[in-house]
XYZ file of C-alpha atoms in Angstrom:
475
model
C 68.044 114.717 115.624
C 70.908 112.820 113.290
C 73.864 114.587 112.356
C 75.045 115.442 109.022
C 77.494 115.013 106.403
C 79.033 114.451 103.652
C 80.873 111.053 103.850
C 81.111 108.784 106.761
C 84.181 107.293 107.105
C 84.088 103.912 109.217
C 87.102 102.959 110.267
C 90.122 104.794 111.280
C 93.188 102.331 109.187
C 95.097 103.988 106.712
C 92.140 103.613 103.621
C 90.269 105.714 105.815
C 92.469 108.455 106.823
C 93.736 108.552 103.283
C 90.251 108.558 101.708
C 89.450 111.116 104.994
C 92.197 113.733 103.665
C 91.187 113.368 100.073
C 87.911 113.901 100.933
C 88.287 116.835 103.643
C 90.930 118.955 101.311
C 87.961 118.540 98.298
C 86.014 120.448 100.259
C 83.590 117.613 100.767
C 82.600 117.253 104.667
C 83.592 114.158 106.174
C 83.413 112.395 109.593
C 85.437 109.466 110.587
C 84.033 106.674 113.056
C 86.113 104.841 115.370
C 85.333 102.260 117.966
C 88.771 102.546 119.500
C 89.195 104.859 121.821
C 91.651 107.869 120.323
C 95.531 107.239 119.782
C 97.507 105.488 116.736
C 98.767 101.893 118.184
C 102.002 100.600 117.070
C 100.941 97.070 117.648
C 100.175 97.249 113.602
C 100.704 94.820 111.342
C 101.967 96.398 108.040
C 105.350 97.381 107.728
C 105.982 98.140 103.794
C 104.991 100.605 101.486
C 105.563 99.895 97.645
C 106.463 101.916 94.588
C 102.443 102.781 93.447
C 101.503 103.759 96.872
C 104.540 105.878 97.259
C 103.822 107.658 93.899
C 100.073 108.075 95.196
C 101.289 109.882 97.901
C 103.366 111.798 96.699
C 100.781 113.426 94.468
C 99.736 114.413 98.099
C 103.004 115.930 99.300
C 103.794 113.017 101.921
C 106.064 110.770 100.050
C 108.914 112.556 101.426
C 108.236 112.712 104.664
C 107.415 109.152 105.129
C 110.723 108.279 103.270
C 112.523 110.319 106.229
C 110.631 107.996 109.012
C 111.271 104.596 106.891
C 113.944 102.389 105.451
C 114.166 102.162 101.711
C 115.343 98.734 100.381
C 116.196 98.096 96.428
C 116.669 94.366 97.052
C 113.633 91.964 97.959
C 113.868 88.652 98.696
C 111.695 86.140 98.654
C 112.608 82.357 98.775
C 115.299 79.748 97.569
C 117.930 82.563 96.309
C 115.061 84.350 94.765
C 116.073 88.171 95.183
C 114.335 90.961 92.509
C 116.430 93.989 92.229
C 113.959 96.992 93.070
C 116.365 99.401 91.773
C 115.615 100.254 87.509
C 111.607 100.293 88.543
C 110.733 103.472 86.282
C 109.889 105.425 89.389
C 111.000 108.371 91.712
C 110.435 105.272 93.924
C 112.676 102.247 93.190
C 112.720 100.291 96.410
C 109.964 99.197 99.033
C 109.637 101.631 102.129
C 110.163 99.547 105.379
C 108.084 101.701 107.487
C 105.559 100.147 110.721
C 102.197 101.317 109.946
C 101.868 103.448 112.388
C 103.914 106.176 111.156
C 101.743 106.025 107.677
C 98.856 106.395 109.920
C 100.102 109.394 112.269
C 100.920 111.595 108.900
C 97.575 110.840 107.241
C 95.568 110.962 110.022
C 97.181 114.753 110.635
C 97.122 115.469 107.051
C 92.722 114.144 107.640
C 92.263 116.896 110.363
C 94.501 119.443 108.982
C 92.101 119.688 105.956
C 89.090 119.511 108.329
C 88.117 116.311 108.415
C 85.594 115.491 111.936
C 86.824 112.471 114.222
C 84.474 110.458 116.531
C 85.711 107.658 118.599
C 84.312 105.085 120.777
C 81.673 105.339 118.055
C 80.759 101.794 116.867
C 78.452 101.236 114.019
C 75.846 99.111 114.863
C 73.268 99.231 111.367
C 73.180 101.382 108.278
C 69.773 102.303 106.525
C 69.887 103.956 102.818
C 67.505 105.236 100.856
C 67.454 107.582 97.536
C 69.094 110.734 99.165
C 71.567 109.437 101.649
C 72.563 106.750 104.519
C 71.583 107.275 108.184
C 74.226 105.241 110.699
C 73.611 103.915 114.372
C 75.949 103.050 116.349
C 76.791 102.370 119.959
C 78.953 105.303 121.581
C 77.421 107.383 119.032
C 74.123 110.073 117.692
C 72.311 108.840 114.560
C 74.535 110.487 111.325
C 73.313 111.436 108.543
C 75.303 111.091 105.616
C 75.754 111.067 101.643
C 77.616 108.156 100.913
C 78.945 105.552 103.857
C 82.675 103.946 102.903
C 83.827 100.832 105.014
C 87.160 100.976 105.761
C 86.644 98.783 109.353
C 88.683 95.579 108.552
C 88.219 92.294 107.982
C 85.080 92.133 110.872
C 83.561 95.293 109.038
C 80.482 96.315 110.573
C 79.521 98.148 107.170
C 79.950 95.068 105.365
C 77.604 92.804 107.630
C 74.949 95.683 107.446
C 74.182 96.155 103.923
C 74.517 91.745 103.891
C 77.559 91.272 101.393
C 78.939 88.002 101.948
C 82.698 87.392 102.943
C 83.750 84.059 100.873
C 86.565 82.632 101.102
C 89.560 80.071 103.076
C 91.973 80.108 105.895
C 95.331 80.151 103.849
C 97.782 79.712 106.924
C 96.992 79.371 110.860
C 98.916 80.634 113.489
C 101.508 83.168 112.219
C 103.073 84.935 114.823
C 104.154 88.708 115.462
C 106.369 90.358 118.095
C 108.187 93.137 118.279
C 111.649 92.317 120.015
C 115.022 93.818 121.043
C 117.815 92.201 119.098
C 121.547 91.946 120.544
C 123.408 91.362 117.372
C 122.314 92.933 114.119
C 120.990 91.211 111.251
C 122.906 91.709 107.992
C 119.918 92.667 106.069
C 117.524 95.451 106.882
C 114.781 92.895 105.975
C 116.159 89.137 106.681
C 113.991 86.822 105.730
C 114.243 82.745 105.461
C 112.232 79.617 104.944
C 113.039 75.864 104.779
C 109.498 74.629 104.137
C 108.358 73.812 107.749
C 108.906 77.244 108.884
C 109.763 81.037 108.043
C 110.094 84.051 109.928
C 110.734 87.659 108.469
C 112.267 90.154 110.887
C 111.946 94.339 110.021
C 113.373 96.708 111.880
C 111.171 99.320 113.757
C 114.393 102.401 114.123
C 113.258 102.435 117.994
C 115.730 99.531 118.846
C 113.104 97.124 118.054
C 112.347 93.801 115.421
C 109.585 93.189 114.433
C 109.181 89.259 113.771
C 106.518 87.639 111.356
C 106.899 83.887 111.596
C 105.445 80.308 111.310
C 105.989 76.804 111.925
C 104.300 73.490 110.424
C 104.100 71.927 113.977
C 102.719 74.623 116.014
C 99.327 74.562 113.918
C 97.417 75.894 117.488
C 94.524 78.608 117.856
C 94.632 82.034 117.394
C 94.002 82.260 121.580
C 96.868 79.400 122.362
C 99.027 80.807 124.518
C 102.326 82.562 123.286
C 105.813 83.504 124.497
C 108.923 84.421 123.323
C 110.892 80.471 123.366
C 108.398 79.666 120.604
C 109.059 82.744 118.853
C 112.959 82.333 119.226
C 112.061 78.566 118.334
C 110.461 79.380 114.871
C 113.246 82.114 113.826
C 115.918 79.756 114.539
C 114.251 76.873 112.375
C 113.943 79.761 109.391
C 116.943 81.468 109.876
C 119.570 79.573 111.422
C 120.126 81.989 114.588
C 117.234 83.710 116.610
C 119.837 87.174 117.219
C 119.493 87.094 120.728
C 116.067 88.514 120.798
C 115.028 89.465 123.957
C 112.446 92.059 126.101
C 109.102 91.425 123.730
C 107.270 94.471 124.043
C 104.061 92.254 122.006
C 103.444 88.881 121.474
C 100.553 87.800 119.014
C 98.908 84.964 117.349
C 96.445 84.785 114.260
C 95.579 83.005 111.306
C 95.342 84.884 107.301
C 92.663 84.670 105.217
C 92.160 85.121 101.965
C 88.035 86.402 101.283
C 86.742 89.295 99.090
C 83.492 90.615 98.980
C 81.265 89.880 95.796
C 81.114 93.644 95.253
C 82.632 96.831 97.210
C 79.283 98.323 96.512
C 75.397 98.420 97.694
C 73.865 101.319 96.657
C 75.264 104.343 98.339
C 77.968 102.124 100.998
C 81.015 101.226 99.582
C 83.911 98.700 100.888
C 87.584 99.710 100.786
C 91.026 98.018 102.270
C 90.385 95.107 104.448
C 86.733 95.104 104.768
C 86.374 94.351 101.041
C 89.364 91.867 100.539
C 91.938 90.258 102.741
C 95.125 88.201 101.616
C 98.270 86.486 102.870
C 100.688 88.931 104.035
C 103.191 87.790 101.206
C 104.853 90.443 99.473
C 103.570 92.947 102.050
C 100.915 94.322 99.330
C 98.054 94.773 101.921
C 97.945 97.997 103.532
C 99.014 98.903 100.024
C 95.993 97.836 98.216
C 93.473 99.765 100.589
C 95.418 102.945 100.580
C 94.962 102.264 95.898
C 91.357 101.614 97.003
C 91.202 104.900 98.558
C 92.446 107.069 96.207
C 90.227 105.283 93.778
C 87.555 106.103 95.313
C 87.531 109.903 96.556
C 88.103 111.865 93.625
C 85.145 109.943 92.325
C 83.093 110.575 95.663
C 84.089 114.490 95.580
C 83.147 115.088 92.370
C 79.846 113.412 92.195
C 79.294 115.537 95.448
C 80.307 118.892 94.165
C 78.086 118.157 91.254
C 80.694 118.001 88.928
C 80.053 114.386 87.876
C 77.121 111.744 87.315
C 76.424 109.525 90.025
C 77.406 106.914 87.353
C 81.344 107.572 87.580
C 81.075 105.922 91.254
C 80.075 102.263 89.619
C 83.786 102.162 87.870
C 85.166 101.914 91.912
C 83.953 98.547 91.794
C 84.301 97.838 88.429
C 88.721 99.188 88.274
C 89.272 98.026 91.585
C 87.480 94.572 92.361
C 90.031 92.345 89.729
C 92.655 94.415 91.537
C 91.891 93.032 94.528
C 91.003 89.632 93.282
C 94.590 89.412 91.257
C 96.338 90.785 94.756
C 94.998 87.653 96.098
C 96.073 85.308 93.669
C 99.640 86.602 93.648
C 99.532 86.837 97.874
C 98.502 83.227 98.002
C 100.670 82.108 95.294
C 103.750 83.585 97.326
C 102.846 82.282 100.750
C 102.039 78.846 99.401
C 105.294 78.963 97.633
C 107.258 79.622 100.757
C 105.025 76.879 102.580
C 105.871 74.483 99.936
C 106.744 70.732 102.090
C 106.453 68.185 99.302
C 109.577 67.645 97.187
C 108.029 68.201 94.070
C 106.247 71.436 95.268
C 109.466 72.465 96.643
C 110.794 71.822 93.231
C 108.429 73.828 91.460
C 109.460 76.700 93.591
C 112.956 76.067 93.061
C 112.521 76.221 89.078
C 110.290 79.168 89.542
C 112.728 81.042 91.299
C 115.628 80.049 88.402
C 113.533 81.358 86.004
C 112.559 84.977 87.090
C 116.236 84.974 88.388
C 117.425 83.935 84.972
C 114.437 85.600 82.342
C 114.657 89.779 82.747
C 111.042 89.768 81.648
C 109.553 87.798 84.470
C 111.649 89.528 86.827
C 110.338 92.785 85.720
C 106.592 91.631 85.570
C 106.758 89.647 89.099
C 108.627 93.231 90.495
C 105.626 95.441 88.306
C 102.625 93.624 90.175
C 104.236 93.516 93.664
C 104.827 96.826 93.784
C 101.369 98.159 91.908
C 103.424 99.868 88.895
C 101.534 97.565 86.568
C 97.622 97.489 87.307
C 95.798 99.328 84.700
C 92.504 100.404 84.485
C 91.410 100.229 80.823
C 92.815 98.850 76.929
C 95.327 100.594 75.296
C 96.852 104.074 76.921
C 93.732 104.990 78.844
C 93.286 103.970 82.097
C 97.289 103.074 82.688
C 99.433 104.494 84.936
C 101.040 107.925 83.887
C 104.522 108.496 84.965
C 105.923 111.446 86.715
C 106.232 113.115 84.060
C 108.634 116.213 83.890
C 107.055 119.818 83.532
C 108.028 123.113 82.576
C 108.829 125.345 85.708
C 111.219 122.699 86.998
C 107.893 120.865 88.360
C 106.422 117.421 87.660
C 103.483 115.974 86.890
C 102.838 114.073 90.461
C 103.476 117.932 91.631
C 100.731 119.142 89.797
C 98.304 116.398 90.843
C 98.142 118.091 94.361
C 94.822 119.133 95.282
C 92.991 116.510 93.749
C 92.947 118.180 90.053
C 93.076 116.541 86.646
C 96.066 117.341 84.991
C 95.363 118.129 80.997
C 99.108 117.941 79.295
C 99.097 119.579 75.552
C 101.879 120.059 73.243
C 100.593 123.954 72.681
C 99.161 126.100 75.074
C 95.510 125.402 75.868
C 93.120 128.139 75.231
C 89.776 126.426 75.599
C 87.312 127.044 78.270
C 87.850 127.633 81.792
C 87.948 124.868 84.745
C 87.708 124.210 88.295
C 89.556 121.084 89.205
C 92.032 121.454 86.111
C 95.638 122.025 85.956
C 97.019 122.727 82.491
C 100.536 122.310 81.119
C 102.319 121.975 77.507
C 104.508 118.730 77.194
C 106.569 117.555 74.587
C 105.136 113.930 73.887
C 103.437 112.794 71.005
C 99.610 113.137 72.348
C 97.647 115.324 74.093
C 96.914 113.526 78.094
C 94.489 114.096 80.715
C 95.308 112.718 83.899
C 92.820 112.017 86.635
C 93.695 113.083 90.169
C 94.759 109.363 91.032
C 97.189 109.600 88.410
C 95.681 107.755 85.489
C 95.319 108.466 82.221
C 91.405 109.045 81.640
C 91.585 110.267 77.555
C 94.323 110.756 75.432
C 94.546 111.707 71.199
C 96.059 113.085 68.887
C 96.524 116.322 67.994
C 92.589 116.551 69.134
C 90.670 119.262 66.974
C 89.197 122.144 69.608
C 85.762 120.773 69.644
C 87.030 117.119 70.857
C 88.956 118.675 73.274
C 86.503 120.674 75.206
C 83.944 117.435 74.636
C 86.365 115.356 77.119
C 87.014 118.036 79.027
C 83.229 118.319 79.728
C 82.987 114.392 80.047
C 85.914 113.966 82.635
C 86.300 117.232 84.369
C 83.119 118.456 84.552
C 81.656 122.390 83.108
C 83.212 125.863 83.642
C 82.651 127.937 86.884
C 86.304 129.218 88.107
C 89.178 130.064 86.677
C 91.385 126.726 85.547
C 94.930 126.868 87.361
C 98.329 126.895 85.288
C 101.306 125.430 86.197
């Protein structure tokens, strides 16, 4: 007899343990399926987290913890002098997080079980079959489950993506990149040092365990991913970008593979949904990757918690796909853009890039917008104010409004006190701006007015939050 629950999460990155915890703290029952045997590898691939994603997680009380295991950097740079200055980004946040993905994944996969959230590993998912109440999923390693909704957070192979048939079009962008981690015996003078001359670049991050780790490519060593490896060609490659190779030394990993950039027609079929890698893949330019499937996730679960607790129509799921597919699709313009940039060979490629970089170093408002995308601050999900980003707005109580978002509520901000109707899943405060806000749990603004007459009030209440059953909280 199958198993139940409420969401199956396949795939045990950080989308899924972030979508996981969201999930588990709603209430919602959740299991996550693994194929890997149990234990968080550091041979990851990710190594950044950017302002959005930090602002996301704060609203679940990590951001500060993570900032303690990481290295925060204000400066970025990119290619021929091209440095943006992460440091006035209206945010609590104004740098990128140097942090090996590994970390991210140990605190979200504790915050997943913490909140109750069911692992099973050495569980590989072999078919999915849906019909009108739910999903059932077979798998090798693994009983028949039983569950709601299905989310595919399994990577760029994803199992769930190959079983409901969604195509994965697109390209090779650039073949064998290279990764190690490495011991170093002189220090870089940048926490992230980074270099290309157009037939080669190599970034190297530091890990705060005494190792590198290196990201780097040649023109001449165009080989497959399965050719062999070892550290002379690594040291070979750094020196061509960089000038010097450090005196790396002791490789604890050495790896080969090629990046694609492919996105799925549609992260949905019915009641299976794509998120993270298995929906879209990109360069690893501008380190926006692990970024956009962690966005993906939180999304995605308020959405899936509500429509489960009956709060919502099934309905409110379709605007996953519809808020977060150009997000993807624009991630993968900008990636490729980047990578090809810093690939550039011909002179007069290499003199576009050279004129590009002149400008956003020279124009404050390309600059700002090339820093705004990179780091998420500037996707929106609607026209005009609803459906942009809402900043961290200060509260009374000595609180904020990121603060408040904790526990997955809407936040409704009101320049009197609110005396309507009772709500679960609402959080009410009095701010001084010039409109009345409510803020989904992601942190967007989902209907705003002013000076909104009673009746209009309690009509988007009803529309966004859902009816009355418990007491509303107050901050």
């Amino acid at each position: 007899m199958a198993g139940t629950t409420g969401v199956a999460v396949v795939g045990c990155g950080p989308t899924g343990l972030l979508l996981a915890g969201d999930l588990a703290e709603a209430g919602v029952p959740v299991t996550v399926l693994e194929k890997r045997p149990p234990g968080i590898s550091n041979l990851t691939r990710a190594f950044a987290l950017h302002a959005r994603t930090l602002e996301q997680l704060d609203m679940r009380g990590l951001a500060d913890e993570l900032e303690s295991l990481g290295h925060p950097m204000t400066r970025l740079g990119l290619f021929d002098g091209l440095t943006l200055d992460l440091s006035d980004l209206p945010t609590r946040f104004p740098h990128v997080l140097v942090i090996p993905q590994y970390e991210v994944e140990r605190v979200l996969e504790r915050r997943a079980r913490e909140a109750g959230a069911e692992f099973l590993y050495e569980a590989e998912v072999t078919a999915l079959t849906q019909d009108a109440s739910g999903v059932t999923v077979l798998g090798r390693g693994m009983e028949p489950l039983r569950a709601a909704y299905v989310v595919g957070t399994d990577g760029m192979r994803s199992a769930v993506r190959e079983a409901v048939g969604l195509p994965f079009p697109g390209r090779s962008v650039i073949r064998s990149v290279v990764l190690a981690d490495v011991r170093l015996s002189e220090d870089p003078p940048d926490r992230l040092t980074a270099g290309t001359t157009g037939d080669a670049f190599a970034l190297l991050i530091p890990f705060g365990d005494g190792y590198h780790r290196v990201v780097g490519w040649h023109r001449s060593h165009d080989v497959p991913d399965d050719a062999p490896l070892d550290l002379a060609e690594i040291q070979d490659i750094v020196r061509a970008a960089l000038g010097r190779d450090y005196g790396m030394h002791d490789p604890r990993w050495l790896s080969r593979f090629h990046s694609d950039e492919r996105q799925a027609p549609s992260y949905r079929v019915g009641r299976v949904f794509l998120a993270g890698d298995a929906a879209h893949v990109h360069s690893p330019a501008g380190g926006q990757g692990m970024n956009t499937g962690l966005q993906d996730a939180a999304n995605l679960s308020w959405k899936l918690a509500a429509v489960l607790d009956g709060r919502a129509s099934p309905s409110l799921l379709d605007t996953y796909n519809t808020e977060r597919h150009p997000v993807g699709r624009t991630v993968l313009h900008s990636s490729g853009t980047l990578i090809r940039l810093a690939m550039a060979h011909h002179p007069w490629t290499r003199a576009l890039r050279s004129l590009l970089a002149k400008s956003i170093t020279r124009f404050p408002a390309l600059s700002r917008r090339a820093l705004h995308q990179v780091t998420g601050l500037a996707y929106s999900y609607g026209p005009g104010l609803t459906g942009k980003r809402a900043p961290d707005i200060p509260l009374p109580g000595n609180t904020r409004l990121y603060e408040a978002l904790r526990g997955g509520n809407f936040v409704l901000l009101t320049q009197t006190p609110y005396e309507g109707v009772d709500r679960p899943h609402l959080t009410t405060s009095q701010w001084s701006g010039p409109q009345t806000l409510l803020i989904r749990p992601d942190g967007y603004i989902a209907w705003t007015a002013k000076f909104p007459s009673p009746t209009e009030l309690e009509r988007a209440l009803l529309t966004h939050v859902g009816s009355s059953d418990h007491p509303t909280r107050t901050s």
